[in-house]
Structure formats: structure tokens, C-alpha cells
GROMACS .gro file of C-alpha atoms in nm:
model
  349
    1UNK     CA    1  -3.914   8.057   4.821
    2UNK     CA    2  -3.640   8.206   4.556
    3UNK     CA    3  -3.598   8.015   4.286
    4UNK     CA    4  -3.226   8.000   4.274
    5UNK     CA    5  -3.184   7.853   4.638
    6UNK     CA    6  -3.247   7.533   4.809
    7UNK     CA    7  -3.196   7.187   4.683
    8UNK     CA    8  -3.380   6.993   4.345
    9UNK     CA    9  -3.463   6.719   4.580
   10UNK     CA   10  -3.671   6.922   4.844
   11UNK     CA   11  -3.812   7.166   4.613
   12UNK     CA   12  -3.978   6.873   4.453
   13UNK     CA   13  -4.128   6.715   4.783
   14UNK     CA   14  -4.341   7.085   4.832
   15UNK     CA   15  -4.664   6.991   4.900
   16UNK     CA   16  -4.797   7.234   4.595
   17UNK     CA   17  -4.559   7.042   4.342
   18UNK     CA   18  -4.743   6.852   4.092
   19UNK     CA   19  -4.407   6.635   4.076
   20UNK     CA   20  -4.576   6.451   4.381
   21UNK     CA   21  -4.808   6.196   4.437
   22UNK     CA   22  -5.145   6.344   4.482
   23UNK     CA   23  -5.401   6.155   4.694
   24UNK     CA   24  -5.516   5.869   4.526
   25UNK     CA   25  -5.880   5.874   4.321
   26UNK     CA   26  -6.158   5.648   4.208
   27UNK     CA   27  -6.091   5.500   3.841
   28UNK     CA   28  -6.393   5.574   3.621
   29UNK     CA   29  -6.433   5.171   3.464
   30UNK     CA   30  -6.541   5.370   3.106
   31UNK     CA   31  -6.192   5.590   3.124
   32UNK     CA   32  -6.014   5.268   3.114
   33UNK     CA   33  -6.009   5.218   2.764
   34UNK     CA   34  -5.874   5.550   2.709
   35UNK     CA   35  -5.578   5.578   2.487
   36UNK     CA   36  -5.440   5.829   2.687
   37UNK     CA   37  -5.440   5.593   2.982
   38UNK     CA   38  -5.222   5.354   2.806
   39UNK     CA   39  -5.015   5.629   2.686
   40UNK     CA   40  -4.955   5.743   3.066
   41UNK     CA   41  -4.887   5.410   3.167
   42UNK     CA   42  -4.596   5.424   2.953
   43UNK     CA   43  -4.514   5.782   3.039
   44UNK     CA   44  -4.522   5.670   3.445
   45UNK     CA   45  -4.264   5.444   3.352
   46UNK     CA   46  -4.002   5.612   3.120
   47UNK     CA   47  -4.049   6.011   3.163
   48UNK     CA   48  -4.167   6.070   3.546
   49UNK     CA   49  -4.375   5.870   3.745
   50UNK     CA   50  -4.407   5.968   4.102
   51UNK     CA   51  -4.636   6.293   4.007
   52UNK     CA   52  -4.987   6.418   4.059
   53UNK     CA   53  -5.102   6.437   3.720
   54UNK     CA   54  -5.390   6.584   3.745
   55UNK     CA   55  -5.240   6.897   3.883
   56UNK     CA   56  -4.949   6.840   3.578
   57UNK     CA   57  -5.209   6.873   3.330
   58UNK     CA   58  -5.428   7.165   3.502
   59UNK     CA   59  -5.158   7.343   3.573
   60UNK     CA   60  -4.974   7.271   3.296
   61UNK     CA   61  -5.235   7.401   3.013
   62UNK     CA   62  -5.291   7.728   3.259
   63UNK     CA   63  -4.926   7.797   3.214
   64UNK     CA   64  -4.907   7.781   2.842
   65UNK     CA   65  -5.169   8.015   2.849
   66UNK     CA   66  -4.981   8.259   3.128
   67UNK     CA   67  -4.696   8.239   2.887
   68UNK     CA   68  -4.798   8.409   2.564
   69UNK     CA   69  -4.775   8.729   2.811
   70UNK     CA   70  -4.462   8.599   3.015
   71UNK     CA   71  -4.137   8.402   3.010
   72UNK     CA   72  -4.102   8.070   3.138
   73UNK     CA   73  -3.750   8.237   3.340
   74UNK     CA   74  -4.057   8.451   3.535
   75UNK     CA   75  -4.191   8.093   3.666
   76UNK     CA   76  -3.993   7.933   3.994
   77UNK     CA   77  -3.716   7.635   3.970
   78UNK     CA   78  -3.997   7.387   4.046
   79UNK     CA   79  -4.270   7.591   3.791
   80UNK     CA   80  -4.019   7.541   3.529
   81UNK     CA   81  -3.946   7.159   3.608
   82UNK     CA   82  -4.319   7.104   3.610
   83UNK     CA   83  -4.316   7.263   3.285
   84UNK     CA   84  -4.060   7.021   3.146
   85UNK     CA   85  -4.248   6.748   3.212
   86UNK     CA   86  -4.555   6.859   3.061
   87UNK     CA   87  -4.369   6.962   2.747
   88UNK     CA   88  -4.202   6.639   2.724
   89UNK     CA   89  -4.584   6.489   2.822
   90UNK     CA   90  -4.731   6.668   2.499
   91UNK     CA   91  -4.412   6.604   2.269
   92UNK     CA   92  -4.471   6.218   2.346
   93UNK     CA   93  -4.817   6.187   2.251
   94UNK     CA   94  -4.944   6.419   1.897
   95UNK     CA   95  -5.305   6.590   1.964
   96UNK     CA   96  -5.239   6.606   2.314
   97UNK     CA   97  -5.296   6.925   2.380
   98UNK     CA   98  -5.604   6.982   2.166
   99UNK     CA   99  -5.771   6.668   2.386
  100UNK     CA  100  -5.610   6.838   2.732
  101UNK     CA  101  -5.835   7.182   2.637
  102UNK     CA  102  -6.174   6.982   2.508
  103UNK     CA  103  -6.225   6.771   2.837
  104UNK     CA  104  -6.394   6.873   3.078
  105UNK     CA  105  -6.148   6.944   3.446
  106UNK     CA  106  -6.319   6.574   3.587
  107UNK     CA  107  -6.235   6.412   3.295
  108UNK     CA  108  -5.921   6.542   3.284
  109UNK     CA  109  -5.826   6.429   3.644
  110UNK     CA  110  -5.926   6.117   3.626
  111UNK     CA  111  -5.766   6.032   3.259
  112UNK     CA  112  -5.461   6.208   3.404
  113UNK     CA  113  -5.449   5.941   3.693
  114UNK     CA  114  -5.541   5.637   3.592
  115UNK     CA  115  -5.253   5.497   3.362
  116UNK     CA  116  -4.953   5.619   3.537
  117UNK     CA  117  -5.172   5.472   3.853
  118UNK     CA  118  -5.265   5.127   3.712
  119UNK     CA  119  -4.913   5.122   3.577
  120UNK     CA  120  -4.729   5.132   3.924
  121UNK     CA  121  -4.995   4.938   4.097
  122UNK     CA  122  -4.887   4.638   3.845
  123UNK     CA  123  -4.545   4.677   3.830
  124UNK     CA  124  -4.572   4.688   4.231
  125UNK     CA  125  -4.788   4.357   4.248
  126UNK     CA  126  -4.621   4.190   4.014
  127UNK     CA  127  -4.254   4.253   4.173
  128UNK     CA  128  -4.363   4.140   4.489
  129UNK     CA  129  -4.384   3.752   4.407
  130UNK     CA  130  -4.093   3.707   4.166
  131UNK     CA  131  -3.819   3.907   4.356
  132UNK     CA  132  -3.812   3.619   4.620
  133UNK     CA  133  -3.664   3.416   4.325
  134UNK     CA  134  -3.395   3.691   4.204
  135UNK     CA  135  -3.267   3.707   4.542
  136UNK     CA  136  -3.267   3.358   4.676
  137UNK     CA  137  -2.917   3.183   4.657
  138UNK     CA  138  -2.841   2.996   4.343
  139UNK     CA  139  -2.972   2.619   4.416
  140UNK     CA  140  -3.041   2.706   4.786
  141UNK     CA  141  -3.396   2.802   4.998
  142UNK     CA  142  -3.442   3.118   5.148
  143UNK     CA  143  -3.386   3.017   5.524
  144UNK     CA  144  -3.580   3.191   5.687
  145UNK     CA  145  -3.854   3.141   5.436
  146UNK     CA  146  -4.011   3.439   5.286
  147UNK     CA  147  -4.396   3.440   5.179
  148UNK     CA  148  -4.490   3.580   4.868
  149UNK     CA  149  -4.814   3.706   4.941
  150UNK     CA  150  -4.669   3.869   5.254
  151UNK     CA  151  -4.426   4.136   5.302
  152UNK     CA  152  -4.425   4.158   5.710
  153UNK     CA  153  -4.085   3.944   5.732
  154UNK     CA  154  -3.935   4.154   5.470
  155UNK     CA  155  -3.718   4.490   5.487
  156UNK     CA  156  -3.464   4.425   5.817
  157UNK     CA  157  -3.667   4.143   5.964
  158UNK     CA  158  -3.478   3.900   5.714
  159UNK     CA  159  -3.053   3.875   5.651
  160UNK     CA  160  -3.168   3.885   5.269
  161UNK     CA  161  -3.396   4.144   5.234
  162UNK     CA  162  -3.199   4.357   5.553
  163UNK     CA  163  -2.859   4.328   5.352
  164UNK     CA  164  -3.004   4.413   5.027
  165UNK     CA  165  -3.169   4.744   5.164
  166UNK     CA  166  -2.899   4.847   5.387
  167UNK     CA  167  -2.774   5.185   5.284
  168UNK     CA  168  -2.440   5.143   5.083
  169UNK     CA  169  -2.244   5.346   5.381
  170UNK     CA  170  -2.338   5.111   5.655
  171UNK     CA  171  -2.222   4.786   5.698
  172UNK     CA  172  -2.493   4.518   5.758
  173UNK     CA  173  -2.260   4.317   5.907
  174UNK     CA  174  -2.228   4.522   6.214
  175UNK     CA  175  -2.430   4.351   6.495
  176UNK     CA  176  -2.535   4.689   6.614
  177UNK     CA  177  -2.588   4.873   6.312
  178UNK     CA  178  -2.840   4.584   6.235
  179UNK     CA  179  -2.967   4.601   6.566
  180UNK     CA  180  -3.020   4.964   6.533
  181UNK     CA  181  -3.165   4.907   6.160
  182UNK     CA  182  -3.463   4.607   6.280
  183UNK     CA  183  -3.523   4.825   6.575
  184UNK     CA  184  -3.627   5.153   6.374
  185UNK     CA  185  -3.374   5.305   6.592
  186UNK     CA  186  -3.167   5.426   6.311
  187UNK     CA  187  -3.420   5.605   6.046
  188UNK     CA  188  -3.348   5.600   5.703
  189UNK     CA  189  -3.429   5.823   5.422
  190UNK     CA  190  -3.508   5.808   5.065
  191UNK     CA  191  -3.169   5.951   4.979
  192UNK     CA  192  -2.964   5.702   5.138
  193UNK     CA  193  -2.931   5.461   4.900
  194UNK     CA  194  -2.939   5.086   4.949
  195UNK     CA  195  -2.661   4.821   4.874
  196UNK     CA  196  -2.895   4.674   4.587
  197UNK     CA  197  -2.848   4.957   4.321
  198UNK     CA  198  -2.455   4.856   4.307
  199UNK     CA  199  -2.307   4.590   4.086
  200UNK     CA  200  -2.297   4.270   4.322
  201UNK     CA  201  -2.379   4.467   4.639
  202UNK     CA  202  -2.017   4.647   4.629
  203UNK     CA  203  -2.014   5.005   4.754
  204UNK     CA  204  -1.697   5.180   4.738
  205UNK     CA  205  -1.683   5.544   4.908
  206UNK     CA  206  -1.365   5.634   4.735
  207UNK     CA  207  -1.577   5.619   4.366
  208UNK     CA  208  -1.943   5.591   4.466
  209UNK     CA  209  -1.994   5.554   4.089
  210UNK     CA  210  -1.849   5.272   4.059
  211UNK     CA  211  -2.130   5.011   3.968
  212UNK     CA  212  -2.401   5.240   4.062
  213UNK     CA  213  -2.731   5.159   3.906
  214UNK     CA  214  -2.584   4.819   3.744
  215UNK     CA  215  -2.676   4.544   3.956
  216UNK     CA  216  -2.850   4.256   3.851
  217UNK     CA  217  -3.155   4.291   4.042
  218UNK     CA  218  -3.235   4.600   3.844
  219UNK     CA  219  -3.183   4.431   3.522
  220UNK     CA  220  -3.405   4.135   3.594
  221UNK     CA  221  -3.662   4.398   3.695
  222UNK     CA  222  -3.645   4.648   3.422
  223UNK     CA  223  -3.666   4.341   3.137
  224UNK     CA  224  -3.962   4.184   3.373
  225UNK     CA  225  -4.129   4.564   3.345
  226UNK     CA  226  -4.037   4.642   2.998
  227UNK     CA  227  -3.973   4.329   2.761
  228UNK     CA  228  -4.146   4.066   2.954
  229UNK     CA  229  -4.132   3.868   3.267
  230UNK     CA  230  -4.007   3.540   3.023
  231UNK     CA  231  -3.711   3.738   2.938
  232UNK     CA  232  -3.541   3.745   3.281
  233UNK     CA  233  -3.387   3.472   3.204
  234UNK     CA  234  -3.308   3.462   2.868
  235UNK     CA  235  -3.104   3.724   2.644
  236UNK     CA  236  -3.300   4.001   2.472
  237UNK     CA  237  -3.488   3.989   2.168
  238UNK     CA  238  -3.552   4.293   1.938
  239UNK     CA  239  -3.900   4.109   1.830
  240UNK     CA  240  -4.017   3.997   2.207
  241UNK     CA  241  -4.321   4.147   2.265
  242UNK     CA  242  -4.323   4.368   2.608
  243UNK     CA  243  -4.414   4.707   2.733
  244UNK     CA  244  -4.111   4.826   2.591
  245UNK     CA  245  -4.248   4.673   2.218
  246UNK     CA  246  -4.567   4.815   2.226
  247UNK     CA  247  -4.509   5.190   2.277
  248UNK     CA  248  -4.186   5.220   2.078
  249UNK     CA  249  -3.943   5.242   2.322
  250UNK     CA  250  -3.563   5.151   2.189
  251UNK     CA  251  -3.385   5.286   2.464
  252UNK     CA  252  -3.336   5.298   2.796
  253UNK     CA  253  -3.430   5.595   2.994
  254UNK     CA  254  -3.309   5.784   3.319
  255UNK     CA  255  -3.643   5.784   3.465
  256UNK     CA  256  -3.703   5.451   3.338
  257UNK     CA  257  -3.390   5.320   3.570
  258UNK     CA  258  -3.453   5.569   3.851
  259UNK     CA  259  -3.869   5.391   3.848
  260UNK     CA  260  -3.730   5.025   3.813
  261UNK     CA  261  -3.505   5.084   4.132
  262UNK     CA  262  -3.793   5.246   4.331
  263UNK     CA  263  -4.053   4.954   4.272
  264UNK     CA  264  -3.742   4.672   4.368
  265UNK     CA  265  -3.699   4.886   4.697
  266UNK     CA  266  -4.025   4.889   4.733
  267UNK     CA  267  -4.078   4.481   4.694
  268UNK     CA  268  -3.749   4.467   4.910
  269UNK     CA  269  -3.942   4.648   5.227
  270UNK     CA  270  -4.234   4.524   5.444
  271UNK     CA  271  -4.406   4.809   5.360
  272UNK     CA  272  -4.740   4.663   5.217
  273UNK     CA  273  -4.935   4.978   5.057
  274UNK     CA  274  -4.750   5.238   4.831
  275UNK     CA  275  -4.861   5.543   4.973
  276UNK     CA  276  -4.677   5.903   4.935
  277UNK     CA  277  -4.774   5.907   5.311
  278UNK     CA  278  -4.502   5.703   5.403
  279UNK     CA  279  -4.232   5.848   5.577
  280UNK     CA  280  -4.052   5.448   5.648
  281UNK     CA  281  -4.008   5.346   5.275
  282UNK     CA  282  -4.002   5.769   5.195
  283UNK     CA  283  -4.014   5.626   4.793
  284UNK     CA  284  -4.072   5.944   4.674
  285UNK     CA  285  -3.725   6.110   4.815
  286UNK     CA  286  -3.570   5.804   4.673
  287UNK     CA  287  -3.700   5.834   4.292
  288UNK     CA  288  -3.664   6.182   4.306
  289UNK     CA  289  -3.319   6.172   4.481
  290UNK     CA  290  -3.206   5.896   4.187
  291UNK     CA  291  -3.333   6.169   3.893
  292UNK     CA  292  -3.168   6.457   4.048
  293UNK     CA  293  -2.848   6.276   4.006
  294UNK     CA  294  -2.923   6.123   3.666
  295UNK     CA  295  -3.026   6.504   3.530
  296UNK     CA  296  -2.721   6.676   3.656
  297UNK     CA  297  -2.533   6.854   3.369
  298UNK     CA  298  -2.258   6.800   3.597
  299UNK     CA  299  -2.279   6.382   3.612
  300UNK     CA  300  -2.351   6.403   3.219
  301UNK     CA  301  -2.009   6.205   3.113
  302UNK     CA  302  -2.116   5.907   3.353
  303UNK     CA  303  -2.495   5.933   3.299
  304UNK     CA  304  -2.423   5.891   2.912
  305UNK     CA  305  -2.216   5.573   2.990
  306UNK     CA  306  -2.451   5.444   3.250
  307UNK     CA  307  -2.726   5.421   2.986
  308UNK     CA  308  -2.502   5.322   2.728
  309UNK     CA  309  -2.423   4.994   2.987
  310UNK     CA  310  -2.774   4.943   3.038
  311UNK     CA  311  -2.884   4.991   2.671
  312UNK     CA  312  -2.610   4.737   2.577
  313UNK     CA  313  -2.844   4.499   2.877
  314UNK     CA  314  -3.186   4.546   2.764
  315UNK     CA  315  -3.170   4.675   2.357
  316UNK     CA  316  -2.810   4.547   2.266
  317UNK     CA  317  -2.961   4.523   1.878
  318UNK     CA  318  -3.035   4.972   1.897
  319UNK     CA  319  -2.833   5.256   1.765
  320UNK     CA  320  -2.806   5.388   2.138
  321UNK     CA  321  -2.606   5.064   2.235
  322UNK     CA  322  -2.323   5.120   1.965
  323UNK     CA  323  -1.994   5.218   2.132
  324UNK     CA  324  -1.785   5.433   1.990
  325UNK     CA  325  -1.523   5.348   1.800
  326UNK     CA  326  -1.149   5.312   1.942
  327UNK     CA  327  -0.970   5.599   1.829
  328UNK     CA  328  -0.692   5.386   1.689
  329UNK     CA  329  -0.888   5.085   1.540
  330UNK     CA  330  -0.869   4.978   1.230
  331UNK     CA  331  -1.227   5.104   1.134
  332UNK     CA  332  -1.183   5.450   1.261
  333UNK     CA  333  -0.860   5.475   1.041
  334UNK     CA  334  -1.054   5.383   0.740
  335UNK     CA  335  -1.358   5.637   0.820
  336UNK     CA  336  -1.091   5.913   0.950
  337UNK     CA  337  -0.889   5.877   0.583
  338UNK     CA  338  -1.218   5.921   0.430
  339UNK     CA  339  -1.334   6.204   0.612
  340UNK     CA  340  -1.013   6.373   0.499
  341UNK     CA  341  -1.065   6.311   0.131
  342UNK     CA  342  -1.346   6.443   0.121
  343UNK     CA  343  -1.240   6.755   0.268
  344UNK     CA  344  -0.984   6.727   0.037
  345UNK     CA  345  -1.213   6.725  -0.277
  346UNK     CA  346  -1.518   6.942  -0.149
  347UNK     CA  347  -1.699   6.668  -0.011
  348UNK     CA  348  -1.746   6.422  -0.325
  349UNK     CA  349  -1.489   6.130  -0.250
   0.00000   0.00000   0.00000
């Protein structure tokens, strides 16, 4: 395939791509312990989480060593992305490497599994009984009642669920669009998005970024993931103790967003088993669809305010939730006359 044609999405759903789930493996119990399985956990989560990591790691190591003799521009499109994310892999966790070339392959595969794995299988579980809460109407039962052990009456078998998935360019409200939708007749794919990732279910086609990825299902999901289920309902606190807490994290990442969004769509559809097999729920189009977006150089103005919105949501207290100043506030006029005397005197005012 040349490397300069055909689209980020598709490249990434090759079957050879290690940005892919790979089929899924038996945990080793004594692997479990790991640090590097908590560390991919948190990785799954935040950097990229829908990929076979045991062909990112093999792979990956194999091409650092191809590259002392080549350049990474001799690799394809999809070589290259791999390569990103195993560079930002072995940024994110010191000694990486060194461990990566002392284990043996099985290790390796199974290590390279089992967080990002146990991660998402969580998340997934987890979702699944409190999302029946986030969507129910404010003092009101779900009518018709949805089980929370059960996801057969979910996707377009129920008005909640149905209107919540309903890609944003259809209108649920059309007796034979939802006809067509409960009937399978209409088939929808990962890269139709549904109503849920827009701010109170509004789609407009005139500015489809217009409350894209700032709805308030996503919130409640990415504090339930990241700072802790108790903190759904109550405003952020720099000290409570989460996922987020515990590895570091400050700020709010694409991935992290694009991850959050897949698991509620998932929990939204009746779908039972997570499985890259699925061509109904087709998460892995939708993740990857939702990053290809969120790592265009060409959306880069309205990513950088997207996360800015949603760092403001979840770490209101970091650096990467400080607006900028007003150009004509009173605090930019005292920083801008400052600036200028110290040009003025060589930089010592």
C-alpha cells in the first residue's frame, strides 16, 4: 500500500497493525503484580488503548534496531504511527526499554497485554451499572426499565439508550429512521458518531464542532474512570485520590477523551462482550475515527480549546486549565508594560 494514500482511519484497521486489538490471551496470575501492568493500565487509558501490544512492543524494539541503518521516513504511514506510540510508550515509563530487551518474547506478550486489558475490562464493567443512573430523567424511572446486569434491552431496543446512540445526522424522532435503526436495517459504523458526544444531545450540521466531545455523560464518565466514581457528583478535588492521582496525570488527554467516549458507547449498546470482532458496535472504527480527528494538525485551534474546556471540568486547579489572558484586561496591561521595560533596559526591570 503507498504510504502517502488512503485514509488514517483505515490504514489503522489493517489486520497487520499493531494499533488493533489482537486476539485476546490468558493472564499469567504471577504477571499481575507487574509494575509494568499498572503502568499500561494507565497508558490504555490516556496514550492509545485499542492496540495489540504485544505486537507494539515486538515490533517496536525490532524497529529501533532496523533504524540505526535506516530512517524512520523509509517505514510506511502506519509503521511510523506505530512507532509513535511506542516512543511515547518508552518516554512514559524510564528503564523501559532495557526491561522490553531482557524478557523473554512470552513474557513480553503477556506483560504487554495484561494492564491495558484488565484496564478496559474494568472500566467496561464498571460503566455498565452506573450509566443507567446518568441517563435516567432527573427524579423520574426509566420506563421501560433497564437491568443493570443486562444489556439485551439496550442500544435501539429502548427510547433512552436508542436516542442517545443515534448518529448525530439522523433524527431519532423519525418513526422510520427508528424503525430502520431497531430493525438492523440501517447499519451503522464506528465513524458515525452518536448524539451522546454533543453538549445536551444538540447536533448542528452547519458547525459540527459545536459541543462536540462536551456532553455531560462523558464528564461523569471520565471523573468515574479517572478521579473516582464518588466524584461524579461532586466538584473536583486536586487531593481526591483516583486513577488520575496515582500515575501523575494533571491533564486531560486526547486519547483519554477519545477512550472515555468509546467505553460510554459501549455501555450505551446491547452488545454484551467487547470483542474487536464486532462489526455491530465496530468500537474500534469509533476510537480510532475520534483520534484521527483529535490529531489533525488541521483541527489543532479547536483541539487545544476542547481540552482546555475539559481540563477546566476535571483539573480546574492545573496550569493546563489557565485561560489566557484578555488582550485588553487589566492584568495583561500590567504584564505587557513590563515586558516593554525590560526590553527597554536589557532585561533587568
Amino acid at each position: 500500500m503507498d504510504k502517502d494514500n488512503s485514509s488514517s482511519t483505515e490504514s489503522r484497521k489493517r489486520g497487520s497493525s499493531a494499533l488493533q486489538l489482537g486476539p485476546r490471551k490468558k493472564a499469567y496470575p504471577s504477571l499481575k503484580s507487574d509494575p509494568l501492568v499498572s503502568h499500561g493500565r494507565h497508558f490504555g487509558r490516556t496514550v492509545f488503548a485499542l492496540c495489540n501490544y504485544p505486537s507494539l512492543l515486538t515490533s517496536g524494539v525490532l524497529r529501533l534496531e532496523q533504524l540505526e541503518d535506516m530512517s524512520i521516513e523509509d517505514f510506511s504511514t502506519e509503521e511510523r504511527r506505530e512507532h509513535t506510540v511506542f516512543e511515547k510508550l518508552l518516554d512514559s515509563y524510564p528503564g523501559l526499554l532495557e526491561r522490553l530487551k531482557e524478557s523473554s518474547e512470552e513474557e513480553l506478550i503477556h506483560i504487554g497485554e495484561l494492564g491495558a486489558a484488565c484496564a478496559r475490562g474494568e472500566d467496561t464493567k464498571s460503566l455498565k451499572l452506573v450509566i443507567i443512573d446518568w441517563i435516567a430523567p432527573a427524579g423520574e424511572a426509566v420506563v421501560p426499565p433497564l437491568p443493570r446486569n443486562s444489556k439485551i434491552s439496550r442500544g435501539f431496543n429502548h427510547p433512552l439508550t436508542g436516542r442517545l446512540l443515534c448518529p448525530a445526522e439522523l433524527d431519532w424522532d423519525d418513526a422510520d429512521t427508528k424503525q430502520r435503526l431497531q430493525s438492523s436495517e440501517l447499519v451503522i459504523s464506528g465513524d458515525q458518531w452518536p448524539l451522546f458526544v454533543y453538549a445536551n444531545e444538540v447536533f448542528d450540521p452547519e458547525d459540527p464542532w459545536n459541543g462536540l466531545l462536551r456532553s455531560r455523560l462523558l464528564v461523569n464518565a471520565f471523573r468515574h474512570i479517572f478521579t473516582s466514581p464518588s466524584s461524579v457528583d461532586k466538584e473536583p478535588k486536586a487531593t481526591r485520590a483516583g486513577n488520575a492521582r496515582i500515575h501523575g496525570m494533571t491533564t486531560v488527554t486526547s486519547a483519554s477523551v477519545a477512550y472515555v467516549a468509546t467505553q460510554i458507547r459501549f455501555a450505551l449498546c446491547s452488545s454484551s462482550v467487547f470483542s474487536r470482532t464486532d462489526t455491530v458496535t465496530d468500537s474500534e472504527t469509533f476510537y480510532h475515527s475520534l483520534l484521527d480527528l483529535l490529531e489533525d494538525q488541521d483541527e489543532s485551534r479547536e483541539v487545544t480549546e476542547l481540552l482546555l474546556w475539559w481540563n477546566c471540568q476535571i483539573f480546574p486547579t492545573s496550569s493546563a486549565a489557565k485561560r489566557p489572558l484578555k488582550a485588553n484586561s487589566a492584568l495583561s496591561k500590567i504584564r505587557q508594560k513590563r515586558a516593554a521595560l525590560k526590553d527597554a533596559d536589557g532585561g533587568s526591570a
